[in-house]
CSV table of C-alpha atoms in Angstrom, one decimal:
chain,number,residue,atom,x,y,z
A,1,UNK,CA,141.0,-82.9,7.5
A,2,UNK,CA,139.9,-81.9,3.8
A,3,UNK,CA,142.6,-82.0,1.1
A,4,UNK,CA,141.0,-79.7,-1.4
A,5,UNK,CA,141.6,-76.9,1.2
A,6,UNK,CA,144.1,-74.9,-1.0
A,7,UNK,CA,142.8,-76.0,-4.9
A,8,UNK,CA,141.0,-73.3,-7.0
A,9,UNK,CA,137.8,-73.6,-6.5
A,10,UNK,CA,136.1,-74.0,-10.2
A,11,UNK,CA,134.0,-70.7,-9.2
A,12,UNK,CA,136.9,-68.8,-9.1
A,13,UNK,CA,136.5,-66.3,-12.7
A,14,UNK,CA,132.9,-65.7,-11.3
A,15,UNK,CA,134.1,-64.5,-8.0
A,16,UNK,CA,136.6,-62.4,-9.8
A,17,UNK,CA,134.0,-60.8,-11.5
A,18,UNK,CA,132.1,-59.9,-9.0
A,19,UNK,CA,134.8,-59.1,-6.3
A,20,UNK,CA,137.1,-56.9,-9.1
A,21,UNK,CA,136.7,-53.6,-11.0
A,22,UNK,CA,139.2,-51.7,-13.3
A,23,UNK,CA,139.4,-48.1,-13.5
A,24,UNK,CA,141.3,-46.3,-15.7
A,25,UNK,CA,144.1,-44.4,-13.5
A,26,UNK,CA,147.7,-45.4,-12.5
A,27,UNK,CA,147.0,-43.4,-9.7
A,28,UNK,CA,147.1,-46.0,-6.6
A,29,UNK,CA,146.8,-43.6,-4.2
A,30,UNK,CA,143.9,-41.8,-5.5
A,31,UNK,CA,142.2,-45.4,-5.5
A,32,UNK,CA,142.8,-46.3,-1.7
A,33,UNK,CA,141.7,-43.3,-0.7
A,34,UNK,CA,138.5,-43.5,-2.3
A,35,UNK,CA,138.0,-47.0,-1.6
A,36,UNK,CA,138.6,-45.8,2.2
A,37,UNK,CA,135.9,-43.6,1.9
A,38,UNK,CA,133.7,-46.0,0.2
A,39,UNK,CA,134.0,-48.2,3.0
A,40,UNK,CA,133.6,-45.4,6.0
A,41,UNK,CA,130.1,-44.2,3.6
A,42,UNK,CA,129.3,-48.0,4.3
A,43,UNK,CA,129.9,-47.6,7.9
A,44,UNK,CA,132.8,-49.6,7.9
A,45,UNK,CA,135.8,-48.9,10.8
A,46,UNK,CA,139.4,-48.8,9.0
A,47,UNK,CA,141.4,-51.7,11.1
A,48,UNK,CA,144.4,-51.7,9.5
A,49,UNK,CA,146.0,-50.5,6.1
A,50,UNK,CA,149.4,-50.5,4.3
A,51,UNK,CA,150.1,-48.1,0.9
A,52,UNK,CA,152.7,-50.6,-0.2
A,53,UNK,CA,150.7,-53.4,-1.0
A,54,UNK,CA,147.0,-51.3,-1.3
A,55,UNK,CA,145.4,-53.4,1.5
A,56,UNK,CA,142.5,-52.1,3.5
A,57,UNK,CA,140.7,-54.2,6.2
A,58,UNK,CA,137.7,-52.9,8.2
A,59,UNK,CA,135.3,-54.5,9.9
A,60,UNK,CA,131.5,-52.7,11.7
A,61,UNK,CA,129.9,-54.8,14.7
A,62,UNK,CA,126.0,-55.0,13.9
A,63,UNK,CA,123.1,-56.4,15.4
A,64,UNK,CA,121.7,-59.8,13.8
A,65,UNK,CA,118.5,-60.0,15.5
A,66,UNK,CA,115.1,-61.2,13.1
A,67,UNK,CA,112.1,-60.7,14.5
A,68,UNK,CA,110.5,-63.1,12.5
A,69,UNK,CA,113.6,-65.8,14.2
A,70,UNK,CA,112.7,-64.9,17.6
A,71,UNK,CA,109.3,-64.9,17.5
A,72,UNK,CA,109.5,-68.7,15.8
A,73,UNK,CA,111.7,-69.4,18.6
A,74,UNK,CA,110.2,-68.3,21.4
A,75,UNK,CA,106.8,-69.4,20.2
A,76,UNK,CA,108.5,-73.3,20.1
A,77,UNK,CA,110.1,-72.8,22.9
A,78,UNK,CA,106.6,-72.1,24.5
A,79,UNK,CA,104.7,-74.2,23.1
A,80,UNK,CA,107.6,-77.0,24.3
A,81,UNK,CA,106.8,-76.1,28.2
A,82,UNK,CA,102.9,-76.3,27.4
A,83,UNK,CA,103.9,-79.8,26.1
A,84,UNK,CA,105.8,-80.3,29.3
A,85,UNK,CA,109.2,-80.9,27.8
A,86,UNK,CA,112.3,-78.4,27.7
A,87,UNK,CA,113.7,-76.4,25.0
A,88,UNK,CA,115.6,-73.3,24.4
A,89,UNK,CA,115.5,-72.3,21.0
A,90,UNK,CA,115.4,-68.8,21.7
A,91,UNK,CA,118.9,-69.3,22.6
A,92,UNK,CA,119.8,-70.1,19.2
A,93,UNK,CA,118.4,-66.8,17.5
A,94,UNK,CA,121.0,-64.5,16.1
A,95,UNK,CA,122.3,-61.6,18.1
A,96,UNK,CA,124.9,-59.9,16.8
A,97,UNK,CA,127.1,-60.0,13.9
A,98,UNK,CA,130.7,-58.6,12.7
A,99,UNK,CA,131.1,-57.7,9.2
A,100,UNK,CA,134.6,-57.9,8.1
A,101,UNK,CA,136.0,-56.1,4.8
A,102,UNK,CA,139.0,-56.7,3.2
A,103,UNK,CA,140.2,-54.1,0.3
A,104,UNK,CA,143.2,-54.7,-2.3
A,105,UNK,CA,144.5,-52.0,-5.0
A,106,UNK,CA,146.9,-53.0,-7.3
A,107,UNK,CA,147.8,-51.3,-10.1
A,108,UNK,CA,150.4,-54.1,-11.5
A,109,UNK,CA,147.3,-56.2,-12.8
A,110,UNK,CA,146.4,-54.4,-16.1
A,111,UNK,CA,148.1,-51.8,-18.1
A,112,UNK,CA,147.2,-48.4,-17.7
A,113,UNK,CA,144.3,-48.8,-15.2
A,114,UNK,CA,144.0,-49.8,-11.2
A,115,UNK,CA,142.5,-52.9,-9.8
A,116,UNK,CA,140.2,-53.3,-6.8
A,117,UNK,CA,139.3,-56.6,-5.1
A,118,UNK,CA,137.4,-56.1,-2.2
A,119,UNK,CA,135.4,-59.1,-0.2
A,120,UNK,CA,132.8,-59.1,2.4
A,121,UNK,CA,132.4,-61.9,5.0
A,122,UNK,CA,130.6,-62.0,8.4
A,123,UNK,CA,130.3,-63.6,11.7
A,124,UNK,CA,127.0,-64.3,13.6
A,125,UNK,CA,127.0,-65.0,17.2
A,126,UNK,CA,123.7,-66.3,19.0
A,127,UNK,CA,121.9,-65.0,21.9
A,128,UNK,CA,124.0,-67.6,24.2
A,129,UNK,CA,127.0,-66.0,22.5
A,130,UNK,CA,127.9,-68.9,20.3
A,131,UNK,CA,129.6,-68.2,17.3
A,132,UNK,CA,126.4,-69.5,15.2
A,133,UNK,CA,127.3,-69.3,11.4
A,134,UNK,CA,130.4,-68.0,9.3
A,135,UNK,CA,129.2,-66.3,5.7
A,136,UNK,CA,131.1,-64.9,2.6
A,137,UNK,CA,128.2,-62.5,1.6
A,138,UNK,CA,127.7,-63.0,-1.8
A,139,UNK,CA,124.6,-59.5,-2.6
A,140,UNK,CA,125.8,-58.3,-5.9
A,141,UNK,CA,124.2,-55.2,-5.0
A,142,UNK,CA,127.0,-54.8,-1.7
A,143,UNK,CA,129.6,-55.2,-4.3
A,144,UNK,CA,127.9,-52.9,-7.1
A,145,UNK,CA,127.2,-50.0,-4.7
A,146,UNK,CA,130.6,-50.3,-3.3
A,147,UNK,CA,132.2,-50.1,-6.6
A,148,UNK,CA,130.0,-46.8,-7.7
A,149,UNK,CA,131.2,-44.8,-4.5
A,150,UNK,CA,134.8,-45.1,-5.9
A,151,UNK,CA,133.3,-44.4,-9.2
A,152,UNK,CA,132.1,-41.6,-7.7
A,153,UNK,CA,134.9,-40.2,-5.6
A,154,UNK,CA,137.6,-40.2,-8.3
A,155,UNK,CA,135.3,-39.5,-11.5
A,156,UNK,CA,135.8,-42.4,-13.2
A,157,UNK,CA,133.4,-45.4,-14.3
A,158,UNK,CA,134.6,-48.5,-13.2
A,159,UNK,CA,134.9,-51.4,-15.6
A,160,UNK,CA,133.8,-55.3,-15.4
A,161,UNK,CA,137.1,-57.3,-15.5
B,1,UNK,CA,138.4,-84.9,62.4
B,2,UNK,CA,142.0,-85.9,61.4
B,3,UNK,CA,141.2,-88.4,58.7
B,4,UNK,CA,138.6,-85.9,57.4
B,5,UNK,CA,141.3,-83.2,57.3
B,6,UNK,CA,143.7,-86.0,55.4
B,7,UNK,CA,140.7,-86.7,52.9
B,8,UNK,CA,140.7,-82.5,52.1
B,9,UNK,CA,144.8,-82.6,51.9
B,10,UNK,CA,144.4,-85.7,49.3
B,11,UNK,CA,141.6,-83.7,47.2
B,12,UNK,CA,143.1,-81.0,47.5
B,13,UNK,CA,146.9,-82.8,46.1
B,14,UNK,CA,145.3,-84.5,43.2
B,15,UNK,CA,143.5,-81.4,42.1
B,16,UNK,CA,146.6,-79.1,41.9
B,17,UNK,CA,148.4,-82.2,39.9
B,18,UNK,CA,145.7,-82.5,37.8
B,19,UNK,CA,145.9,-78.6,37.0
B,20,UNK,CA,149.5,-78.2,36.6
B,21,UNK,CA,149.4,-81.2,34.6
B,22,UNK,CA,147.1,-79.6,32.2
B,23,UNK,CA,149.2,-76.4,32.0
B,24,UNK,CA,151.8,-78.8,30.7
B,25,UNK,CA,150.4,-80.2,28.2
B,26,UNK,CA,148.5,-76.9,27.2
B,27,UNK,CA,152.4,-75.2,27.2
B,28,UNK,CA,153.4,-78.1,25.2
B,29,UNK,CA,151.5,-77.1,22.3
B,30,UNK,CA,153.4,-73.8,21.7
B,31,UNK,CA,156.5,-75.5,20.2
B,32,UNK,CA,155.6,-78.4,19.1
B,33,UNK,CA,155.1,-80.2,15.2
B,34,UNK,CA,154.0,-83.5,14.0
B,35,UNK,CA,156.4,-83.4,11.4
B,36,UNK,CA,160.3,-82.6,11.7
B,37,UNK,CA,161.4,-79.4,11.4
B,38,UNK,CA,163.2,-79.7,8.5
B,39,UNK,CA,160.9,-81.8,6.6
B,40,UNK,CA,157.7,-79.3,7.3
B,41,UNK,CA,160.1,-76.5,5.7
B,42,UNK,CA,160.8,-78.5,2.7
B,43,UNK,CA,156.6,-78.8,2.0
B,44,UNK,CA,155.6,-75.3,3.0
B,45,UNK,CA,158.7,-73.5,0.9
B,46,UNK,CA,159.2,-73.0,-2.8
B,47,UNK,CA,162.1,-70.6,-4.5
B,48,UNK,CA,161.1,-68.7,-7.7
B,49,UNK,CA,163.4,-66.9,-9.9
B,50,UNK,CA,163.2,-63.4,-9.3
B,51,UNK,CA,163.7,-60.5,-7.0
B,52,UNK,CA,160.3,-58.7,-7.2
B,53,UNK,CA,159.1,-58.7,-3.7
B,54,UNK,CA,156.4,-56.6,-3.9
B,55,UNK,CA,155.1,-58.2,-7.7
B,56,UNK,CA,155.4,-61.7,-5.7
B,57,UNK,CA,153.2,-60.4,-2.5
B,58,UNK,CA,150.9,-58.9,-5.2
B,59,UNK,CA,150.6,-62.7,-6.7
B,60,UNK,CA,150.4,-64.4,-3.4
B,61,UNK,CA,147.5,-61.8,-2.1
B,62,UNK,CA,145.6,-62.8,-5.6
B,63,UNK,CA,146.2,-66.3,-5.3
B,64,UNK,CA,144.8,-66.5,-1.9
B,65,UNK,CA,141.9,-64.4,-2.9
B,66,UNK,CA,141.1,-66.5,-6.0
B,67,UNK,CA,141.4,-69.6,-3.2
B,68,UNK,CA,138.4,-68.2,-1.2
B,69,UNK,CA,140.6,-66.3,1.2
B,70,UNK,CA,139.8,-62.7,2.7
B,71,UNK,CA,143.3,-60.5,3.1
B,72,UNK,CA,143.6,-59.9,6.9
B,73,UNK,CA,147.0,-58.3,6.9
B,74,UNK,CA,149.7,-56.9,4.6
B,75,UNK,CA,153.4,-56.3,5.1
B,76,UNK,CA,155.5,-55.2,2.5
B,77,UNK,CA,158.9,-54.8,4.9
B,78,UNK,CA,158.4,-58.2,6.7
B,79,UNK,CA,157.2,-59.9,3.4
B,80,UNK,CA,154.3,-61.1,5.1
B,81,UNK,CA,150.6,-61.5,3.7
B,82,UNK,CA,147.7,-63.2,6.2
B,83,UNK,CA,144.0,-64.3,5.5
B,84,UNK,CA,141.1,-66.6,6.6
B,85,UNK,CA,138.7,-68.4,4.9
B,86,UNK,CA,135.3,-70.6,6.0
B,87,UNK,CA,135.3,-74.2,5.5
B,88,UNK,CA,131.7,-74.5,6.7
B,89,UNK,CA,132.2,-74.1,10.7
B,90,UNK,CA,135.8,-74.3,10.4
B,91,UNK,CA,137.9,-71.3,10.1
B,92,UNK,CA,141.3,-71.9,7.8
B,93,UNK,CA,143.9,-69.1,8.5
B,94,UNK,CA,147.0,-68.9,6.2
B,95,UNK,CA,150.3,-66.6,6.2
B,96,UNK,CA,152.6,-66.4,3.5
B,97,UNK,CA,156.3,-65.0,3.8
B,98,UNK,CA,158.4,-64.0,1.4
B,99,UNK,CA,161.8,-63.4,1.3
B,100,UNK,CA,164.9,-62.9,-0.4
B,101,UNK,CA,166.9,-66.2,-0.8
B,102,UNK,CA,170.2,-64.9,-2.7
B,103,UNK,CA,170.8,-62.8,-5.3
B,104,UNK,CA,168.5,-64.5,-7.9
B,105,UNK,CA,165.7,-66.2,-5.8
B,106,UNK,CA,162.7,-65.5,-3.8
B,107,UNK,CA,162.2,-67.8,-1.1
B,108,UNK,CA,158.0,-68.5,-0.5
B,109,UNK,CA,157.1,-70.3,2.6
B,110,UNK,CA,153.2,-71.0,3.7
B,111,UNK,CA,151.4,-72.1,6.4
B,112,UNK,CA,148.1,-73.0,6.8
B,113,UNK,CA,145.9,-73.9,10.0
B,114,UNK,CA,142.6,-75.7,10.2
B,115,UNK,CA,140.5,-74.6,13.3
B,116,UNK,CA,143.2,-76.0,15.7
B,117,UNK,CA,145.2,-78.1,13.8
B,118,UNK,CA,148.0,-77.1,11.5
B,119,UNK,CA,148.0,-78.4,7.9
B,120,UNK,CA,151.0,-80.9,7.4
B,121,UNK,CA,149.9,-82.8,4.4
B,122,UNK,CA,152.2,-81.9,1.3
B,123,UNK,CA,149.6,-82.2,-1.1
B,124,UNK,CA,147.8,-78.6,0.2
B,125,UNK,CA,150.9,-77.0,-0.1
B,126,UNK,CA,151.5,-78.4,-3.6
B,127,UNK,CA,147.9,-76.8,-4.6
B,128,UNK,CA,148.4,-73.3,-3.3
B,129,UNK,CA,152.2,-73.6,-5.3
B,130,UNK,CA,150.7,-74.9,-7.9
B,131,UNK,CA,148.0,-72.0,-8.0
B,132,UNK,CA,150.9,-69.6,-7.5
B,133,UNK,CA,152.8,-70.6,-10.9
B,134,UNK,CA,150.2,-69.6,-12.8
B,135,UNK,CA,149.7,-66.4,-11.1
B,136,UNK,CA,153.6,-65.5,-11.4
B,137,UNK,CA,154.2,-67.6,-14.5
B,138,UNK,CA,157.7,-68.4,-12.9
B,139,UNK,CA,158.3,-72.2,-11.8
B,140,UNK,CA,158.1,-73.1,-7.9
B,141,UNK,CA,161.0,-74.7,-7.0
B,142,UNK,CA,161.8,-77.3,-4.0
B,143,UNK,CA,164.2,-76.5,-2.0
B,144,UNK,CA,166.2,-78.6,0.7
């Protein structure tokens, strides 16, 4: 078992800056709300959420299928029985995926203004319904065009932290 | 016919053992520890000096995100905060409670499982503490 588990990782400031935006309202509420909406416009489901704390956690079930991936696949796969030997790479092509997003608000962080944290990670499963890779998605632009909907919603331009 | 019907009886006793068996030791798993009781406490618990609950959730919800973690649940009442993290194909799930210890102290306890095993070593615990000081700037104390 690794030991580094719970150590910062030296990435963290960059991941901050991505993950965080400050606008400049004390009004929580206000902030949740639109970050709600931000996620539904994303075609997120709201899973659970509590005012106290500003936490939002949704998640959307979408497919993972590449065409490009199955066709390699099955064209191996093929090519293996022509060979006369067995494979089933097909089997190993992405199916389907759940993309999980996790919202925090928190207006304690900086004086006069209201943060939000919000992180994106997903789960691929493969066509034998294996649980095939785990990703933190990383596409500034996710995070960018999730920040402008707030933006957008409560008239105010977010800031970089 | 009889000694066929004996064979089937034998099978038959072996594979129920063999099942219940199994149940037991699966069952066995939903109490148990490596370490003592007391002991585990001791390295997943730290006291800080103050009373804010919800400034203290606040921290331990950034700390976790700053360690790689993504916020699964939230309670302000119970003074409870959840999350998972990858570690390449290993999923690391971690809840914090916190709660009042007296009149001066918050008690934080952690808890931290890797795939199917739960995290025991002190050292992990020390990190995510030692993360959480500089979030609060308050000093984690041991407690007994």
């Amino acid at each position: 078992m690794p030991t580094n588990l719970l150590v910062l990782p030296t990435n963290y400031l960059s991941a901050r800056e991505q993950q965080m935006r400050k606008y400049s309202t004390t009004d929580e509420k206000k902030v949740i709300q639109a970050a709600a909406g931000a996620l539904q416009d994303l075609g997120f489901t709201i899973d659970k959420s509590e005012m106290d704390l500003g936490m939002i956690v949704s998640s959307k079930n979408r497919t993972a299928v590449s065409a490009g991936q199955v066709t390699a696949a099955i064209t191996a796969d093929v090519a293996c029985v022509l060979f006369g030997c067995y494979s089933n790479l097909y089997g190993k092509t992405d199916k389907a995926q759940k993309i999980e997003a996790s919202v925090m608000v928190n207006s304690a962080l900086a004086k006069d203004s209201t943060v939000v944290r919000v992180k994106f990670q997903s789960v691929v499963w493969n066509v034998s319904g294996q649980v095939s890779r785990f990703e933190t998605i990383t596409n500034p632009e996710l995070y960018q065009g999730f920040f402008e909907r707030i933006s957008k919603a409560i008239f105010l331009e977010e800031q970089k932290i | 016919m009889r000694e066929k019907r004996r064979f089937c009886f034998t099978i038959f006793l072996i594979t129920a053992t063999a099942l219940l068996a199994g149940c037991a030791t699966s069952q066995k798993q939903i109490l148990a520890t490596n370490q003592s009781q007391v002991a585990l406490r001791s390295i997943q618990s730290r006291a800080f000096d103050t009373t804010d609950k919800k400034l203290m959730l606040r921290s331990v919800i950034n700390t976790m995100q700053d360690l790689d973690f993504l916020i699964q649940d939230s309670s302000l009442d119970l003074g409870t905060v959840t999350g998972q993290k990858f570690h390449g194909m290993i999923v690391v799930k971690m809840s914090v409670m916190v709660k009042e210890r007296n009149a001066k102290q918050l008690l934080v306890r952690a808890n931290v499982e890797y795939g199917i095993k739960a995290v025991e070593d002190p050292k992990t615990y020390q990190d995510f503490f030692t993360a959480l000081e500089k979030s609060v700037f308050l000093t984690a104390q041991q407690v007994d």
